[in-house]
Amino acid sequence: MRTENTATINLIWGALLLEELARLGVQHVCMAPGSRSTPLTLAAAQQTKLQRHMHFDERGLGFMALGLAKASAAPVAIITTSGTAVANLYPAIVEAWLTHVPLILLTGDRPPELLDCGANQAIVQPGIFANYAKQVNLPTPDSHIAPQALLTTLDEALANQTRPVHINCMYREPLYPSELNGALLSPESAYLKPVQAWLAHSKPYTQYGQCSAESFPSEDAIMRFVHGKGVIVAGTLTPEQDPEQLIALSQKLGWPLLTDAQSQLRQHPGAIGNIDQLLQHPKARNLLQEADRVLLLGGRLLSKRLISYLAEQHWHSYWQVLPEHGRLDPSHNAKQIWHASAAQFAALNWYRSSSANWANTLVTYNDELHQLFTRNIDHGEFGEAQVVRAIASTRPGQQQLFIGNSLPIRLYDMYAPVSCDSAITYTNRGASGIDGLLATACGLAAHAGKPTTLVIGDLSQLHDLNSLAIARQLASPLVIVILNNDGGNIFNLLPVPNERVRSDYYRLSHGLEFGYAAAMFNLPYQQVDNLADFQASYHEALDAQGATVIEVNVSQHQASDQIAAISLWVKQS
């Protein structure tokens, strides 16, 4: 009887956790198979309020959850068993912590008496994620611990959550009840009698108010700030911040809006999108050096040239706007930091600048670069930049883009075309790793079924081959565009001492193609080496249901040679 009671209380605690997560706004739960997490797994299997996603590889599972959380703008739960299954979540947790994405880790664990004694699959899980997750270590389920104590522990841990929370769940055996009869959270249960009122409604047990850290300048401060030549810089911004409001702010002030690839505004016709390249343009750079005040919304800028410009300019006034408290400035500029969303800040009572339209010539220089890119990329040799521009020009308002790290996101930042309707754009630029990119894109595609394109390099895709198993489960269109230049082409851009060292220790040519990988996971596959074939395959894939792999084969030096040539043309403008 005692052991059966153990299995029952384990399961009830699992059901309490999953039910409260659903009430707290969680829509998705990502699960990997395992025995020690059985109370959580069985509870999730009977939880009708959550969408369930399964994957055998915990590393990919964590990144899929990251994509789901980004797309849903809500916390996502992850369930794993004990041991190295937990450790495999680490890369995704680091990325989520750095970029303020709320993940909730529910990890099965051995009870205290089975730790540090040679028991199977037992590692030290409490604190395993160090500073990258808030830690909650639950006791082993016990009928002497009231259910309301469990609920208030969970509610407090997740109140105003913006980053990962690790809830470690220690379970004693037996883990499997003899049978599953009726509702796991039955009002008839004597143990659940203290929370019967909670069971009767659909709200969280403890409801926390929203902690607000908003701060705004006074009207007098705004009037002083706009009195001069200024620039607005849109850094990394989420769609939920409604960054398009910055276009109206730019027009009202009469200051140029310089956009990062991650701002959601990189292709907007009302912005200066080519800032990375314009900072190589002699006339444009000289003009920009006249600016004496800057309004930076967001952080984590991609362009090193833009980062250097902000660091080297002698600013009279430097304002940065962040949605939450943080330090996002590797140059450590002296500044005033305000806390608000981009839309909230743009909606303040702004005055037209005394130096309105001081940098209008930038629009002309920006247009000249667009003409240069059209001639030398769109109508030039087939290559990676040409493919990135073709993707960015295709149905931008009807799909979402996930752009991989290393070269793809830089090509988008440098050369993306102007579009009257931009795609929602996502990246993993917290730790900027090349792992888990396909899994993240699968999470983005799975949330609402919106057509999604992933642009990914060959080494990044090799890192995440297992996630093709997630891709094959999708019903909505996901186009996986693999730019295969046979190794790390981005290292061609770095000052490695000699070519042999570059080849042997950086580029790591592999000679592999992805057709057999696609076939292994039963995914449609096309290999292309010219623009016409790519565009035909790409349009077909966007109209298909499920995932499609398009492999773009280019030479090892095509992109780096083209970047160097374009840079030279820009400098000579």
XYZ file of C-alpha atoms in Angstrom:
573
model
C 0.000 0.000 0.000
C 2.830 2.367 0.896
C 4.589 1.948 -2.452
C 1.352 2.391 -4.384
C 0.735 5.591 -2.438
C 4.193 6.785 -3.529
C 3.347 6.314 -7.194
C 0.032 8.097 -6.679
C 1.416 11.128 -4.880
C 4.189 11.399 -7.483
C 1.558 11.537 -10.201
C -0.654 14.014 -8.334
C 2.297 16.382 -7.890
C 3.054 16.095 -11.595
C -0.566 16.880 -12.438
C -0.592 19.884 -10.070
C 2.545 21.281 -11.742
C 1.228 20.861 -15.298
C -2.222 22.257 -14.467
C -0.787 25.346 -12.804
C 1.622 25.920 -15.711
C -1.332 25.920 -18.112
C -3.104 28.463 -15.910
C 0.029 30.617 -15.865
C -0.025 30.954 -19.656
C 2.054 28.009 -20.855
C 0.728 26.735 -24.190
C 3.344 24.144 -25.161
C 5.207 21.371 -23.378
C 8.247 19.741 -25.015
C 9.024 16.214 -23.817
C 11.810 13.681 -24.200
C 11.242 10.041 -23.214
C 12.659 8.766 -19.926
C 11.675 6.814 -16.845
C 12.517 9.110 -13.924
C 10.288 11.862 -15.346
C 7.313 9.470 -15.575
C 5.062 11.391 -13.120
C 5.499 14.484 -15.279
C 5.090 12.580 -18.547
C 1.883 10.831 -17.464
C 0.469 14.120 -16.181
C 1.306 15.863 -19.461
C -0.248 13.014 -21.446
C -3.588 13.689 -19.745
C -3.284 17.492 -19.771
C -5.686 18.787 -22.439
C -4.753 22.471 -22.145
C -1.205 22.043 -23.470
C 0.123 21.188 -26.912
C 2.617 18.345 -26.560
C 5.796 17.957 -28.624
C 8.076 14.893 -28.470
C 11.723 14.517 -29.478
C 14.373 11.949 -28.575
C 17.288 14.418 -28.453
C 17.203 16.761 -25.447
C 19.525 19.303 -27.044
C 17.187 19.738 -30.000
C 14.187 19.606 -27.657
C 15.515 22.607 -25.717
C 16.001 24.649 -28.858
C 12.580 23.666 -30.173
C 11.113 24.994 -26.927
C 13.109 28.190 -27.465
C 11.507 28.644 -30.893
C 8.033 27.935 -29.537
C 8.539 30.497 -26.756
C 9.717 33.139 -29.223
C 6.797 32.548 -31.561
C 4.138 32.392 -28.838
C 5.638 35.145 -26.651
C 4.776 32.869 -23.716
C 6.654 30.464 -21.426
C 7.241 26.933 -22.711
C 7.733 23.885 -20.470
C 10.346 21.173 -21.056
C 10.239 17.721 -19.460
C 13.313 15.464 -19.320
C 14.526 12.520 -17.332
C 17.584 12.651 -15.075
C 21.320 12.592 -15.772
C 22.949 13.859 -18.939
C 19.492 14.361 -20.456
C 19.358 17.501 -18.300
C 22.871 18.587 -19.290
C 21.943 18.415 -22.963
C 19.551 21.325 -22.433
C 22.405 23.651 -21.470
C 23.043 25.387 -24.844
C 19.370 26.301 -25.266
C 19.146 27.507 -21.657
C 22.159 29.775 -22.125
C 20.623 31.284 -25.267
C 17.259 31.743 -23.540
C 18.816 33.419 -20.507
C 20.832 35.875 -22.569
C 17.867 36.841 -24.744
C 15.171 36.855 -22.032
C 13.120 33.928 -23.338
C 11.006 32.216 -20.634
C 11.562 28.454 -20.498
C 10.415 26.207 -17.633
C 12.507 23.079 -17.119
C 10.875 20.195 -15.282
C 13.608 17.615 -14.770
C 13.096 14.229 -13.173
C 15.738 13.361 -10.589
C 16.751 10.637 -8.139
C 15.778 11.133 -4.482
C 18.516 12.355 -2.082
C 19.413 8.864 -0.846
C 20.403 7.815 -4.386
C 22.763 10.713 -5.048
C 26.548 10.444 -4.754
C 26.417 6.722 -4.046
C 26.890 5.127 -7.456
C 23.194 4.875 -8.299
C 22.421 4.663 -11.990
C 21.858 7.866 -14.034
C 22.330 10.076 -10.990
C 24.235 13.355 -11.300
C 24.120 16.558 -9.275
C 21.210 18.364 -10.936
C 20.503 21.195 -8.467
C 22.344 24.262 -9.733
C 23.475 22.521 -12.917
C 22.692 25.611 -15.019
C 24.614 27.958 -12.703
C 23.529 31.561 -13.329
C 21.596 30.721 -16.500
C 18.376 29.600 -14.779
C 16.503 30.411 -11.613
C 16.692 27.313 -9.420
C 13.765 25.604 -7.646
C 14.538 22.263 -5.970
C 11.360 20.482 -4.955
C 11.328 17.859 -2.215
C 10.283 14.323 -3.018
C 6.481 14.195 -3.226
C 4.971 13.607 0.174
C 1.350 13.510 1.282
C 2.378 15.415 4.420
C 3.272 18.448 2.258
C 0.086 20.336 1.449
C -0.745 20.792 -2.281
C -1.122 24.536 -1.761
C 2.541 24.683 -0.687
C 3.547 23.181 -4.029
C 1.342 25.616 -5.947
C 2.597 28.721 -4.149
C 6.189 27.599 -4.675
C 5.557 27.328 -8.406
C 3.615 30.597 -8.613
C 6.332 32.584 -6.853
C 9.098 31.087 -8.979
C 7.331 31.950 -12.226
C 5.884 35.349 -11.300
C 6.992 37.952 -13.856
C 9.194 35.335 -15.495
C 11.304 36.487 -18.437
C 14.110 33.906 -18.300
C 14.568 30.155 -17.725
C 13.455 28.581 -14.454
C 14.735 25.107 -13.538
C 12.358 23.074 -11.371
C 14.139 19.910 -10.246
C 11.699 17.137 -9.312
C 12.996 14.294 -7.136
C 10.914 11.125 -7.346
C 11.115 7.912 -5.341
C 10.049 4.630 -6.900
C 7.638 3.226 -7.827
C 7.131 5.712 -10.624
C 4.337 3.858 -12.404
C 0.882 3.502 -10.858
C -0.831 0.181 -11.439
C -3.534 1.928 -13.441
C -4.755 5.353 -14.499
C -8.337 5.813 -13.424
C -10.273 9.024 -13.957
C -9.022 12.557 -13.470
C -5.626 12.947 -11.855
C -6.857 15.992 -9.941
C -10.123 14.653 -8.600
C -12.186 16.841 -6.266
C -12.926 13.618 -4.377
C -9.274 13.229 -3.366
C -8.725 13.739 0.361
C -5.232 15.079 -0.356
C -6.607 17.756 -2.716
C -9.395 18.891 -0.397
C -7.522 22.103 0.628
C -7.414 23.273 -3.026
C -10.970 22.376 -4.042
C -11.789 26.043 -4.712
C -8.771 26.219 -7.042
C -9.900 23.071 -8.848
C -13.293 24.652 -9.466
C -11.951 27.588 -11.516
C -9.232 28.149 -14.117
C -7.037 30.821 -12.545
C -3.578 30.354 -10.973
C -3.602 29.615 -7.262
C -1.609 32.779 -6.459
C -1.987 35.714 -8.819
C 0.937 38.126 -8.884
C 0.690 41.642 -10.221
C 2.959 42.735 -13.036
C 6.241 44.177 -11.779
C 6.893 47.321 -13.792
C 10.342 48.801 -14.236
C 9.239 51.372 -16.794
C 10.972 54.741 -16.862
C 10.499 57.669 -19.218
C 12.104 61.092 -19.745
C 10.264 64.292 -18.862
C 9.019 66.620 -21.596
C 11.773 69.052 -20.680
C 14.400 66.317 -21.083
C 12.939 65.377 -24.477
C 13.059 68.996 -25.653
C 16.743 69.268 -24.711
C 17.575 65.872 -26.217
C 16.148 66.603 -29.683
C 17.925 69.968 -29.942
C 20.693 68.882 -32.333
C 21.756 66.429 -35.008
C 20.725 62.970 -33.956
C 20.330 59.407 -35.179
C 17.899 56.701 -34.099
C 19.318 53.161 -34.008
C 16.971 50.166 -33.934
C 18.813 47.220 -32.379
C 17.372 43.821 -31.532
C 13.604 44.203 -31.113
C 10.855 41.599 -30.885
C 7.631 41.830 -32.912
C 5.740 42.329 -29.633
C 7.497 45.683 -29.141
C 5.831 46.997 -32.333
C 9.060 48.480 -33.729
C 7.278 49.969 -36.758
C 6.289 52.875 -34.521
C 9.905 54.010 -34.820
C 9.282 54.938 -38.464
C 6.787 57.594 -37.381
C 9.174 58.769 -34.650
C 11.986 59.139 -37.185
C 9.758 61.192 -39.471
C 8.539 63.391 -36.629
C 12.021 64.155 -35.313
C 13.596 64.444 -38.730
C 16.414 62.079 -37.727
C 17.513 59.026 -39.761
C 16.548 55.585 -38.491
C 19.489 53.144 -38.735
C 18.395 49.510 -38.545
C 20.005 46.293 -37.372
C 19.144 42.954 -38.999
C 17.257 41.939 -35.836
C 15.110 45.086 -35.542
C 12.149 43.863 -37.690
C 12.791 47.039 -39.737
C 15.885 46.080 -41.747
C 13.951 46.053 -45.051
C 11.529 48.908 -44.313
C 11.561 51.644 -46.995
C 11.294 54.344 -44.327
C 14.567 53.323 -42.659
C 18.268 53.377 -43.505
C 18.858 49.662 -43.870
C 22.388 49.526 -45.238
C 24.129 51.104 -42.268
C 26.859 48.451 -42.113
C 27.861 49.239 -45.702
C 27.210 52.987 -45.446
C 29.809 53.186 -42.689
C 32.338 52.167 -45.384
C 31.003 54.829 -47.768
C 33.280 57.896 -47.348
C 30.586 60.551 -47.868
C 28.011 58.746 -45.753
C 30.469 58.201 -42.914
C 31.553 61.840 -42.940
C 27.921 62.897 -42.738
C 27.147 60.514 -39.886
C 30.078 61.896 -37.919
C 28.191 65.183 -37.620
C 25.667 63.530 -35.267
C 25.988 64.541 -31.624
C 23.111 62.578 -30.041
C 21.797 59.061 -30.432
C 18.654 57.192 -29.436
C 19.355 53.438 -29.378
C 16.373 51.146 -28.908
C 17.352 47.626 -27.958
C 20.838 46.152 -27.928
C 22.913 43.231 -29.235
C 23.893 44.922 -32.479
C 25.203 42.697 -35.249
C 27.358 45.083 -37.299
C 30.835 45.666 -35.875
C 31.007 48.868 -37.912
C 27.867 50.188 -36.250
C 29.153 49.174 -32.812
C 32.415 51.004 -33.527
C 30.554 54.086 -34.750
C 28.576 54.291 -31.512
C 31.749 53.775 -29.465
C 33.961 56.276 -31.300
C 31.530 59.138 -31.803
C 31.700 61.988 -29.264
C 28.069 62.062 -28.170
C 26.535 65.031 -26.430
C 23.584 62.808 -25.421
C 23.314 59.018 -25.603
C 19.968 57.406 -24.712
C 19.339 53.666 -24.753
C 15.885 52.126 -24.366
C 15.575 48.546 -23.087
C 12.432 46.574 -22.238
C 14.042 45.267 -19.044
C 16.914 46.110 -16.741
C 20.240 45.071 -18.209
C 23.611 46.101 -19.589
C 23.754 45.638 -23.354
C 26.742 47.673 -24.492
C 30.138 45.967 -24.922
C 31.694 49.403 -25.588
C 30.601 50.708 -22.158
C 29.476 54.111 -23.429
C 28.314 56.723 -20.940
C 24.558 56.976 -21.395
C 21.066 57.380 -19.992
C 19.086 54.124 -19.959
C 15.286 54.126 -20.025
C 13.030 51.102 -19.589
C 10.129 50.729 -22.008
C 9.108 48.977 -25.190
C 9.960 50.586 -28.509
C 6.291 51.434 -29.106
C 5.873 52.997 -25.654
C 8.914 55.191 -26.141
C 7.888 56.233 -29.632
C 4.467 57.244 -28.297
C 5.881 59.919 -25.956
C 5.287 63.594 -26.677
C 8.223 64.182 -29.015
C 9.120 67.524 -30.578
C 10.553 68.081 -34.017
C 14.307 68.439 -33.868
C 15.913 71.829 -34.343
C 18.133 70.042 -36.890
C 15.391 68.091 -38.648
C 16.363 66.461 -41.955
C 20.055 67.153 -41.335
C 21.007 63.758 -42.817
C 18.568 63.486 -45.737
C 21.458 62.782 -48.092
C 21.801 59.393 -46.396
C 18.662 58.324 -48.272
C 20.434 59.018 -51.563
C 23.524 57.068 -50.492
C 21.308 54.231 -49.284
C 19.518 54.105 -52.648
C 22.856 54.056 -54.463
C 23.842 50.967 -52.485
C 20.579 49.258 -53.395
C 21.353 49.869 -57.059
C 24.883 48.527 -56.531
C 23.527 45.354 -54.895
C 20.970 44.851 -57.659
C 23.662 45.052 -60.345
C 26.383 43.049 -58.629
C 24.428 40.553 -56.544
C 20.989 40.028 -58.082
C 22.366 40.141 -61.648
C 25.795 38.790 -60.743
C 27.157 35.328 -60.115
C 25.079 32.767 -58.275
C 25.954 32.715 -54.618
C 24.982 33.026 -51.004
C 24.186 36.748 -50.970
C 22.011 36.319 -54.071
C 20.034 33.537 -52.376
C 19.613 35.531 -49.150
C 18.298 38.534 -51.114
C 15.945 36.287 -53.113
C 14.521 34.815 -49.892
C 14.104 38.266 -48.327
C 12.193 39.425 -51.419
C 9.783 36.475 -51.532
C 6.377 36.837 -49.852
C 7.848 38.870 -46.956
C 4.500 39.651 -45.347
C 3.277 36.063 -45.560
C 6.071 34.204 -43.822
C 8.617 34.423 -41.006
C 12.383 34.126 -41.337
C 14.824 32.433 -39.018
C 18.361 33.361 -40.045
C 21.271 31.275 -38.859
C 24.473 32.481 -37.278
C 27.883 32.951 -38.822
C 27.597 34.071 -42.453
C 23.806 33.962 -43.208
C 22.769 36.660 -40.722
C 25.665 38.881 -41.771
C 24.701 38.575 -45.427
C 21.150 39.573 -44.525
C 22.378 42.510 -42.453
C 24.703 43.751 -45.191
C 22.605 43.175 -48.308
C 18.888 42.637 -47.555
C 16.687 44.471 -50.099
C 14.061 47.107 -49.379
C 10.549 45.681 -49.135
C 7.161 47.293 -48.650
C 6.191 44.410 -46.346
C 8.880 42.849 -44.161
C 8.880 39.332 -42.770
C 9.032 38.800 -39.029
C 12.666 37.927 -38.406
C 14.146 35.743 -35.677
C 17.719 34.889 -34.701
C 19.605 33.150 -31.884
C 22.089 35.945 -31.201
C 22.390 35.712 -27.425
C 25.337 33.335 -27.364
C 25.424 33.288 -31.203
C 26.057 29.558 -31.340
C 25.589 27.447 -34.443
C 23.908 24.630 -32.512
C 20.161 24.057 -32.387
C 19.249 26.386 -35.243
C 17.023 23.924 -37.109
C 15.285 22.910 -33.883
C 14.573 26.564 -33.041
C 13.122 27.131 -36.509
C 10.930 24.045 -36.073
C 9.570 25.542 -32.852
C 8.796 28.811 -34.614
C 7.007 26.974 -37.415
C 5.068 24.690 -35.058
C 3.409 27.360 -32.912
C 0.889 28.887 -35.317
C 1.594 27.053 -38.555
C 2.873 30.149 -40.345
C 5.145 29.496 -43.363
C 8.741 29.712 -42.179
C 12.112 29.838 -43.896
C 15.343 28.830 -42.194
C 18.590 30.038 -43.768
C 21.420 27.953 -42.341
C 25.051 27.180 -43.093
C 26.345 23.685 -43.736
C 28.315 23.334 -40.483
C 25.332 24.593 -38.492
C 23.106 22.002 -40.157
C 25.607 19.237 -39.475
C 25.439 20.281 -35.812
C 21.671 19.770 -35.773
C 20.974 16.806 -38.053
C 18.867 15.073 -35.385
C 16.358 17.908 -35.551
C 15.338 16.787 -39.031
C 13.229 14.337 -37.003
C 11.325 17.326 -35.571
C 11.017 18.886 -39.021
C 9.380 15.775 -40.472
C 6.537 16.091 -37.923
C 5.533 19.586 -39.083
C 2.320 20.141 -40.999
C 3.011 23.786 -41.896
C 5.576 24.885 -44.505
C 9.189 25.032 -43.281
C 11.789 25.629 -45.984
C 15.270 24.623 -44.806
C 17.726 26.440 -47.078
C 21.229 25.067 -46.486
C 24.067 27.222 -47.831
C 26.738 24.591 -48.440
C 30.149 26.130 -49.070
C 31.967 23.061 -47.717
C 33.048 24.411 -44.367
C 33.262 27.624 -42.408
C 33.343 30.249 -45.161
C 33.152 33.029 -42.588
C 36.730 32.244 -41.575
C 37.827 33.462 -45.019
C 36.977 36.953 -43.750
C 39.240 36.719 -40.697
C 42.990 37.545 -40.600
C 44.162 33.958 -40.087
C 48.006 33.917 -40.492
C 48.138 31.645 -43.574
C 45.890 29.608 -45.828
C 47.057 26.205 -44.612
C 46.218 27.071 -41.014
C 42.881 28.473 -42.192
C 42.075 25.261 -44.071
C 43.306 22.769 -41.445
C 42.074 24.419 -38.258
C 39.249 26.840 -39.150
C 37.378 26.053 -42.369
C 37.188 22.262 -41.759
C 36.067 21.211 -45.237
C 33.859 18.124 -44.985
C 32.896 17.212 -48.561
C 29.384 16.264 -47.453
C 25.984 16.860 -49.028
C 22.559 16.634 -47.379
C 20.506 14.563 -49.799
C 20.945 11.301 -47.899
C 20.137 13.035 -44.598
C 16.876 14.341 -46.067
C 16.098 10.879 -47.435
C 16.770 9.275 -44.046
C 14.066 11.469 -42.505
C 11.789 11.194 -45.569
C 11.909 14.910 -46.366
C 11.548 16.413 -49.876
C 14.954 17.552 -51.128
C 16.278 19.728 -53.939
C 19.879 20.603 -54.742
C 20.404 23.801 -56.761
C 23.335 25.681 -58.228
C 21.641 28.561 -60.081
C 19.116 31.270 -59.227
C 16.312 30.096 -61.532
C 16.308 26.595 -60.048
C 16.474 28.000 -56.528
C 13.513 30.314 -57.055
C 11.413 27.556 -58.604
C 12.229 25.150 -55.776
C 11.710 27.813 -53.121
C 8.248 28.868 -54.315
C 7.201 25.228 -54.550
C 8.451 24.550 -51.008
C 6.586 27.556 -49.569
C 3.367 26.158 -51.019
C 3.973 22.644 -49.698
C 2.823 21.194 -46.409
C 5.586 20.225 -44.017
C 9.336 20.669 -44.255
C 11.429 20.796 -47.421
C 15.225 20.837 -47.721
C 16.868 22.981 -50.404
C 20.639 22.669 -50.600
C 22.478 25.554 -52.269
C 25.924 24.522 -53.468
C 28.536 27.258 -53.861
C 32.306 27.394 -53.896
C 34.338 27.865 -50.737
C 35.354 31.421 -51.609
C 32.314 32.756 -53.489
C 30.758 34.702 -50.611
C 33.988 36.002 -49.103
C 35.313 37.128 -52.510
C 32.019 38.871 -53.286
C 31.954 40.617 -49.899
C 35.488 41.888 -50.482
C 34.636 43.131 -53.987
C 31.489 44.949 -52.864
C 33.363 46.494 -49.952
C 35.923 47.888 -52.373
C 33.216 49.365 -54.628
C 31.487 50.986 -51.641
C 34.737 52.538 -50.391
C 35.358 53.997 -53.849
C 31.888 55.569 -54.077
